[in-house]
XYZ file of C-alpha atoms in Angstrom:
555
model
C 111.614 86.645 102.429
C 108.821 91.035 103.084
C 110.718 87.869 101.818
C 109.109 87.055 100.869
C 107.422 89.031 102.305
C 107.385 92.657 103.448
C 110.488 88.757 103.843
C 108.940 89.183 105.490
C 111.410 88.431 105.267
C 110.430 91.214 103.962
C 108.603 88.428 106.319
C 114.431 89.738 107.035
C 116.849 89.006 109.874
C 119.409 87.603 107.697
C 123.017 87.677 109.684
C 121.104 90.056 112.110
C 117.413 90.794 112.812
C 114.914 90.264 110.633
C 114.496 90.087 106.826
C 111.335 91.144 104.653
C 112.245 89.630 100.439
C 112.188 88.772 100.684
C 111.554 80.529 113.283
C 111.910 76.234 123.355
C 109.989 75.236 125.680
C 109.758 73.135 129.011
C 109.690 69.790 127.807
C 110.184 66.354 129.767
C 110.953 64.059 127.121
C 114.250 63.054 127.492
C 114.689 62.959 123.868
C 114.943 66.512 123.691
C 117.342 67.106 127.036
C 120.251 69.384 126.474
C 122.647 66.420 125.150
C 120.497 66.385 122.081
C 119.837 62.776 122.548
C 117.038 61.338 120.729
C 115.124 58.176 119.865
C 114.057 57.067 117.101
C 109.991 57.874 118.060
C 110.438 60.828 119.653
C 112.343 63.883 118.122
C 112.188 67.592 119.075
C 113.798 70.358 117.563
C 114.153 72.978 119.524
C 114.822 76.772 118.097
C 114.785 80.550 118.541
C 112.938 83.125 117.175
C 113.735 86.844 117.925
C 111.270 88.125 116.536
C 106.984 87.113 116.517
C 105.196 86.456 113.411
C 102.564 89.171 113.210
C 100.297 86.509 111.461
C 100.569 82.973 109.697
C 97.991 83.768 106.580
C 100.534 83.268 103.736
C 98.546 86.051 101.604
C 99.960 88.927 104.628
C 103.237 87.176 104.867
C 106.315 89.352 104.601
C 109.235 88.610 106.740
C 111.903 85.749 107.041
C 110.582 84.839 110.615
C 106.871 84.178 109.110
C 108.624 82.579 106.305
C 110.223 80.392 108.936
C 107.041 79.124 110.801
C 105.368 78.331 107.746
C 107.324 76.217 105.608
C 106.989 74.018 108.302
C 103.443 74.579 107.735
C 102.610 74.938 104.361
C 103.384 73.363 101.087
C 103.237 74.806 97.782
C 103.411 72.725 94.192
C 107.022 72.604 94.180
C 109.700 73.140 96.777
C 113.722 74.829 96.863
C 116.399 72.275 97.621
C 119.367 73.046 99.261
C 120.800 74.343 95.686
C 117.781 76.155 95.096
C 116.415 73.493 92.100
C 112.510 73.086 92.686
C 111.599 69.207 94.165
C 108.373 68.135 93.496
C 105.913 69.378 96.112
C 101.708 69.099 96.467
C 102.322 69.172 92.337
C 104.236 65.584 91.809
C 105.113 66.514 88.135
C 104.277 69.363 85.594
C 104.678 70.186 81.799
C 105.134 73.182 80.005
C 104.484 74.714 76.734
C 107.016 75.288 74.407
C 106.447 79.025 74.216
C 106.425 79.090 78.139
C 102.825 80.267 78.746
C 101.154 77.269 80.260
C 101.984 75.282 82.569
C 99.957 72.510 83.795
C 100.386 71.348 87.004
C 99.505 67.187 88.269
C 99.038 67.189 91.984
C 98.921 64.420 94.758
C 95.839 62.048 95.166
C 97.435 62.189 98.456
C 98.258 65.165 99.128
C 95.869 66.125 102.650
C 95.280 68.771 104.678
C 95.582 68.677 108.541
C 92.089 67.463 108.423
C 92.449 64.640 106.135
C 90.666 66.241 103.516
C 92.275 65.799 100.080
C 94.201 68.939 98.590
C 92.947 69.892 95.108
C 93.485 72.043 92.371
C 90.262 74.435 93.831
C 92.081 75.224 96.900
C 94.909 76.882 94.923
C 92.450 78.800 92.676
C 90.741 79.869 96.094
C 94.409 80.691 97.647
C 95.329 82.946 94.441
C 91.588 84.745 94.323
C 91.921 85.726 97.677
C 95.711 87.608 97.280
C 94.935 89.259 93.808
C 91.143 89.965 95.026
C 91.529 94.380 95.634
C 88.091 93.099 98.133
C 90.958 90.833 100.508
C 91.954 93.350 103.691
C 94.386 93.816 104.836
C 95.625 93.919 100.762
C 97.995 91.446 100.458
C 101.234 92.856 100.075
C 102.654 90.368 97.403
C 99.606 90.543 95.692
C 102.022 91.730 92.540
C 104.110 88.065 92.673
C 101.136 86.848 91.031
C 101.014 89.289 88.316
C 103.120 87.074 86.305
C 99.881 84.912 85.472
C 98.040 86.209 82.413
C 95.161 88.763 83.935
C 95.946 88.967 87.403
C 97.011 92.261 87.760
C 94.178 93.663 85.516
C 92.326 91.704 88.312
C 93.708 92.693 91.095
C 94.058 96.651 90.117
C 89.847 96.672 89.781
C 90.322 96.781 85.799
C 89.310 93.086 85.310
C 85.955 92.091 87.396
C 85.811 88.244 86.361
C 88.173 86.298 87.723
C 87.461 83.231 85.163
C 89.241 85.698 83.372
C 92.656 85.604 85.224
C 94.723 82.585 83.847
C 94.494 80.094 86.868
C 92.060 77.167 86.330
C 91.271 73.714 87.747
C 90.947 71.591 84.959
C 90.066 69.370 87.672
C 90.544 68.027 91.703
C 94.685 67.177 90.533
C 95.298 69.509 87.673
C 95.963 73.313 88.017
C 96.501 74.673 84.970
C 98.274 77.931 84.875
C 98.332 80.204 82.056
C 101.142 82.850 81.939
C 101.566 87.190 80.620
C 104.792 86.862 79.114
C 107.583 83.592 79.056
C 108.744 83.744 82.757
C 111.699 81.169 84.047
C 111.511 81.248 87.511
C 108.051 81.231 87.941
C 108.393 76.850 88.685
C 109.906 78.357 91.476
C 107.954 81.439 92.275
C 105.495 78.470 93.249
C 107.467 77.340 96.468
C 106.802 80.863 97.814
C 104.563 81.858 100.657
C 102.008 83.963 98.896
C 101.278 80.870 96.770
C 100.530 78.333 98.656
C 96.760 76.918 98.721
C 94.493 77.577 101.962
C 91.897 75.734 103.031
C 88.698 76.940 101.948
C 86.790 76.808 105.540
C 88.439 79.969 106.095
C 86.291 81.590 103.754
C 84.372 84.822 106.357
C 86.644 83.718 109.596
C 89.199 86.734 109.281
C 90.425 85.291 112.846
C 91.511 81.651 111.316
C 95.557 83.159 110.850
C 95.746 84.052 114.576
C 94.023 80.797 116.182
C 95.462 77.204 116.084
C 92.363 75.764 116.493
C 91.912 77.075 112.919
C 94.223 76.214 110.705
C 93.970 73.718 108.792
C 97.395 73.158 107.711
C 99.306 71.340 104.238
C 102.549 71.232 105.452
C 104.584 68.524 107.455
C 103.564 70.548 110.695
C 100.653 71.680 112.109
C 100.031 74.432 114.422
C 100.103 72.749 118.318
C 100.461 75.878 120.120
C 101.108 79.706 119.921
C 101.721 81.582 123.287
C 102.232 85.050 122.589
C 105.423 86.556 123.191
C 106.387 82.847 124.203
C 106.183 80.033 122.239
C 105.349 78.767 119.034
C 104.705 74.561 118.384
C 105.001 72.950 115.241
C 103.845 68.811 115.932
C 104.039 66.616 112.712
C 101.039 66.125 110.731
C 100.028 62.669 110.007
C 97.930 63.753 106.846
C 101.151 64.703 105.119
C 102.053 62.537 102.048
C 105.239 62.549 102.730
C 105.138 61.555 106.693
C 107.467 58.651 106.562
C 110.352 61.197 105.532
C 109.748 63.572 108.182
C 111.989 62.531 111.250
C 110.989 65.663 113.972
C 107.865 64.619 116.320
C 107.919 68.414 116.791
C 109.587 71.984 116.692
C 109.415 74.615 119.929
C 110.668 77.888 118.720
C 111.031 79.882 121.969
C 110.393 83.952 121.390
C 113.292 85.698 122.351
C 114.455 89.686 121.431
C 117.834 88.241 122.989
C 121.047 87.418 120.971
C 122.635 87.148 124.161
C 120.011 84.768 125.398
C 119.735 83.130 122.348
C 123.650 82.649 122.354
C 123.338 80.872 126.246
C 120.539 78.806 125.867
C 122.139 76.995 123.240
C 125.706 76.639 124.626
C 123.495 75.678 127.524
C 122.083 72.745 125.326
C 118.784 74.809 125.541
C 118.206 75.170 121.861
C 119.532 72.955 118.662
C 120.072 75.889 116.493
C 120.495 79.868 117.006
C 121.542 82.569 114.792
C 120.096 83.535 111.524
C 117.590 83.862 109.440
C 115.151 83.146 112.394
C 117.124 84.149 115.500
C 120.727 85.878 116.323
C 123.953 85.672 117.798
C 124.916 88.918 119.639
C 127.613 90.805 117.154
C 130.030 91.479 119.649
C 130.132 87.816 120.515
C 130.857 86.169 117.221
C 134.675 86.633 116.579
C 135.090 84.598 119.972
C 132.241 81.557 119.303
C 133.503 80.874 115.855
C 136.864 80.132 117.828
C 135.379 77.985 120.258
C 133.071 76.058 118.638
C 134.598 76.488 115.111
C 132.522 72.802 114.154
C 129.592 74.049 115.204
C 129.280 77.567 113.470
C 128.907 78.898 110.274
C 128.695 82.175 108.041
C 127.467 81.640 104.600
C 127.254 84.533 101.662
C 123.680 84.847 100.649
C 121.780 87.014 98.494
C 120.423 89.466 100.793
C 120.834 93.582 101.283
C 120.703 95.505 104.175
C 120.284 98.672 103.792
C 118.059 102.166 105.393
C 115.404 102.918 103.382
C 114.387 107.098 102.832
C 111.105 107.643 103.108
C 110.495 110.075 100.357
C 107.535 112.302 101.305
C 108.492 112.599 104.877
C 110.896 115.591 105.627
C 113.412 116.016 105.322
C 114.109 112.900 102.403
C 111.732 114.015 99.970
C 115.290 116.190 98.406
C 117.188 113.583 96.827
C 120.520 115.376 97.633
C 119.982 115.007 101.335
C 119.096 111.316 100.893
C 122.169 110.871 99.031
C 124.668 112.749 101.871
C 123.136 110.642 104.367
C 124.228 107.563 102.464
C 127.597 108.386 101.628
C 128.335 110.174 104.848
C 128.438 105.785 105.919
C 132.036 104.158 106.183
C 130.548 100.709 105.475
C 134.045 98.902 106.240
C 133.952 100.266 108.967
C 130.854 98.537 110.141
C 131.158 95.233 108.713
C 135.140 95.322 110.522
C 133.659 96.834 113.769
C 129.994 96.372 114.753
C 128.275 93.321 112.293
C 131.835 91.279 112.870
C 129.949 88.378 110.312
C 132.196 88.515 107.460
C 129.501 91.343 105.510
C 130.101 92.619 102.656
C 130.069 96.338 102.259
C 127.290 97.205 99.697
C 127.124 100.072 96.800
C 124.199 98.374 95.239
C 121.040 96.720 95.839
C 121.267 93.715 93.825
C 123.265 91.433 95.794
C 125.608 88.502 94.824
C 124.622 85.428 93.548
C 121.907 86.560 91.863
C 122.063 85.263 88.262
C 122.741 88.312 85.551
C 122.702 87.468 81.559
C 126.010 85.047 82.228
C 127.424 85.472 85.709
C 126.325 86.927 88.701
C 124.621 90.430 87.836
C 126.866 92.105 90.835
C 129.070 90.401 88.314
C 128.388 91.754 85.419
C 126.240 94.895 86.591
C 129.623 96.859 89.346
C 128.099 98.429 92.561
C 131.041 100.854 93.230
C 130.103 102.525 90.169
C 126.836 104.328 91.904
C 128.468 106.260 94.611
C 131.691 105.966 96.688
C 131.674 107.285 100.468
C 133.023 110.932 100.340
C 132.646 113.620 103.602
C 133.186 116.064 101.441
C 130.850 115.458 98.773
C 128.155 114.515 101.277
C 128.336 117.947 103.530
C 127.970 120.059 100.044
C 125.300 117.916 99.483
C 123.575 118.428 102.212
C 123.554 122.401 102.207
C 123.055 122.307 98.302
C 119.942 119.695 99.349
C 118.559 122.376 103.009
C 118.993 125.658 100.587
C 116.904 123.725 97.995
C 114.232 123.154 100.307
C 115.255 126.493 102.404
C 115.666 124.682 106.009
C 118.643 126.353 108.253
C 118.120 123.394 110.073
C 117.273 120.232 109.929
C 113.985 118.914 110.964
C 114.217 116.129 113.729
C 114.830 112.912 112.377
C 114.725 109.537 113.845
C 115.697 106.557 112.150
C 113.844 103.333 113.299
C 114.464 99.656 113.652
C 112.778 96.315 114.572
C 114.060 95.571 118.084
C 117.097 93.691 118.017
C 120.557 93.995 119.795
C 122.669 93.990 116.434
C 119.723 96.195 114.641
C 120.372 98.631 117.836
C 124.037 98.584 117.621
C 124.573 99.545 113.912
C 121.437 102.235 114.040
C 123.241 103.799 116.625
C 126.928 103.726 114.680
C 124.861 105.214 111.933
C 123.292 107.952 114.033
C 127.519 108.503 114.922
C 128.643 108.395 111.605
C 126.036 111.339 110.421
C 126.743 113.693 113.543
C 130.393 113.222 112.629
C 130.503 113.659 108.853
C 127.308 116.056 108.663
C 126.473 117.172 112.410
C 123.370 115.819 112.075
C 121.093 114.635 115.393
C 119.546 111.428 114.427
C 117.366 109.953 117.070
C 117.157 105.940 117.383
C 113.989 104.352 118.390
C 113.375 100.620 118.569
C 109.635 99.094 117.204
C 108.397 95.334 118.530
C 108.637 93.967 114.918
C 104.869 94.040 113.750
C 104.601 97.742 115.356
C 107.813 98.122 113.164
C 106.135 97.171 109.991
C 102.805 98.530 110.347
C 104.894 101.948 111.042
C 106.942 101.316 107.461
C 103.844 100.175 105.973
C 102.201 103.318 106.743
C 104.725 105.673 106.013
C 104.741 106.495 109.926
C 108.780 107.109 109.922
C 111.588 108.710 108.246
C 114.540 106.475 107.710
C 114.516 102.683 108.471
C 116.378 99.601 108.755
C 115.271 96.758 105.949
C 116.841 93.879 104.795
C 115.521 92.690 101.180
C 116.296 88.230 100.969
C 115.619 86.589 97.567
C 112.007 84.880 96.439
C 113.789 83.612 93.529
C 117.053 83.730 91.501
C 116.537 86.569 89.269
C 117.746 90.199 89.427
C 113.536 91.128 89.193
C 113.305 90.015 93.662
C 114.772 92.901 93.984
C 114.370 95.653 91.829
C 110.212 95.455 91.264
C 109.414 96.115 94.965
C 110.668 99.726 93.667
C 107.683 99.875 91.234
C 104.346 102.574 91.798
C 102.242 101.556 94.721
C 104.143 98.463 94.960
C 103.136 96.529 98.123
C 106.307 96.639 99.877
C 107.545 99.280 98.719
C 107.406 101.133 101.958
C 109.310 103.964 100.532
C 106.602 106.135 98.542
C 108.651 106.512 96.166
C 107.552 106.585 92.247
C 109.330 107.112 88.865
C 107.538 106.213 86.218
C 111.000 106.131 83.957
C 111.964 103.190 86.538
C 108.139 101.663 86.674
C 109.105 102.028 82.522
C 112.507 100.031 82.917
C 111.343 97.436 84.885
C 108.185 96.423 83.040
C 109.971 96.332 79.997
C 112.233 93.764 82.008
C 109.396 91.736 82.486
C 109.007 91.290 79.000
C 111.629 90.988 77.409
C 113.649 87.675 76.694
C 116.718 88.270 74.955
C 119.366 88.218 78.666
C 121.516 90.647 77.930
C 118.691 93.569 77.110
C 117.260 92.446 80.167
C 120.396 93.120 81.809
C 120.606 96.438 80.724
C 117.062 97.492 81.465
C 117.901 96.201 85.104
C 120.548 97.882 84.889
C 119.251 101.327 84.428
C 116.838 100.917 87.034
C 119.601 100.159 89.619
C 121.085 103.080 88.677
C 118.115 105.685 89.108
C 117.585 103.631 92.358
C 120.426 104.503 93.525
C 122.391 107.065 92.004
C 119.754 109.103 90.811
C 117.223 109.330 93.274
C 119.482 107.571 96.621
C 115.779 106.223 97.780
C 118.332 104.067 99.930
C 120.969 103.788 102.046
C 122.376 99.987 100.896
C 124.869 99.137 103.878
C 125.698 95.516 102.811
C 125.573 92.368 102.095
C 124.325 89.354 104.303
C 126.242 86.685 106.068
C 123.997 83.769 107.054
C 125.551 83.326 111.043
C 124.843 80.156 112.715
C 125.308 77.611 115.230
C 124.190 73.651 114.913
C 124.790 70.901 117.070
C 126.346 68.174 115.650
C 123.971 65.630 115.965
C 121.598 68.611 114.198
C 121.154 66.797 110.603
C 119.146 67.867 107.551
C 118.605 71.624 107.852
C 118.680 73.045 104.660
C 119.701 76.277 103.913
C 118.839 77.965 100.434
C 120.714 80.572 98.297
C 118.790 83.329 100.017
C 119.312 82.728 103.317
C 115.611 81.417 103.466
C 115.585 78.343 106.111
C 113.989 74.509 105.890
C 113.800 72.700 108.687
C 111.087 70.279 107.598
C 113.640 67.118 107.047
C 115.872 67.614 109.716
C 116.579 64.889 112.317
C 118.595 64.646 115.853
C 122.047 61.886 115.369
C 121.803 59.873 118.519
C 125.165 60.186 120.088
């Protein structure tokens, strides 16, 4: 979820904070008081967002916070269940040609926008064209997720100017035909991703539509009814939604509190029904105690997401690969997960996490990340000296590590800075930034080292590997390597799973071992607390959460 989305994850906090992949209020209604009780007619779910979503425009989303809220307000052609299987969304059925190139979706005739308009195939064509249009500003960071469609990349880069040549067509009001460039087994699941959501065509010419609840027309289970910056977001059940009879919640109240301590306190007092990742945060130093105090409500689940530090390869001193390697090898990951994060995370030495499919088993089982590098203080010092000599440094430039506001990110940043000081003798300043500012800083390459997290958008190594290609909208490292790009292109076109796996393995070796564009830290776990009477919350393999079918049981 940059996740998504930069998601964003991107639109990321999976376990502790917001991931790119890449969601309380004052309420006098009896159904939403601290004891969690509810009535059949009024159910209000209370959760917290540890960072405020920068936008509710599906084309610009790139992070896990935005993803959490967008899932309540929009629906794609398909939805994903908790097992990662595609289930019917706006499309009630679909056909796939024998060669895997043509998808024909039959849209529900009862699918409607929140204003009562029918959701049509043309709404998808309109939305996808907007994502791919090179004139769209700001440029959608996930436009490349549509490149599986024939002609999409050429249109997005300006090589093709006639959108009718792109492989997406409204055959009639309720039939959408999509033609792919190459067979893509995971394409169906991709249509559940927010970049593929339809948008109402009334937004044309209104640049502010996604920041104003009064101009947001949505097609999902809920509509945006309140957005008080820095305080609260509220979504209310959409009575126009085709599956409204299976939506039990009347509202979802989302407080906007960056403090994990405050969130945990609110949960304990009954002001929240759910706390923790991916939309919130439980303080890392509280996790061991909470797991014992509330064993029936505490959950720690492995998810397909990676926490890492990203180097700006265009900024001094990290234009030098040896210096990047030195900083990466100086971190002691087991110490971090044992003493800082405390959520059962797995030390990471690659980028693709466990849980992602490979040739016949998980990719991480077939391609061992331990082969890429090992932590080694002496080797790190040697590499730093060699890198400084290559660049003509007698001393390193001042270095700053940035992270988005979060107690967990802060603790990890301080720990990392201490390790760099101890092992390398290098002082690294740490700086927190509000989420929207942080994303902009990274996008503009106005940093040296930045905290990052990436969550799977679909179950395939490609969702992790293609973001590092030259010019990718989520590549905030400035990295460009034609050899890497060529391997990813080969993997995209390859049908043989063994060969495809080998291309990914070669590319990850370049990314991690040879060029060390990032310093992997750990593979995430999703740490959360759920009230016993809260049912129906869906957390998929990537850590993306879906509250739309949740409900509160009477005690």
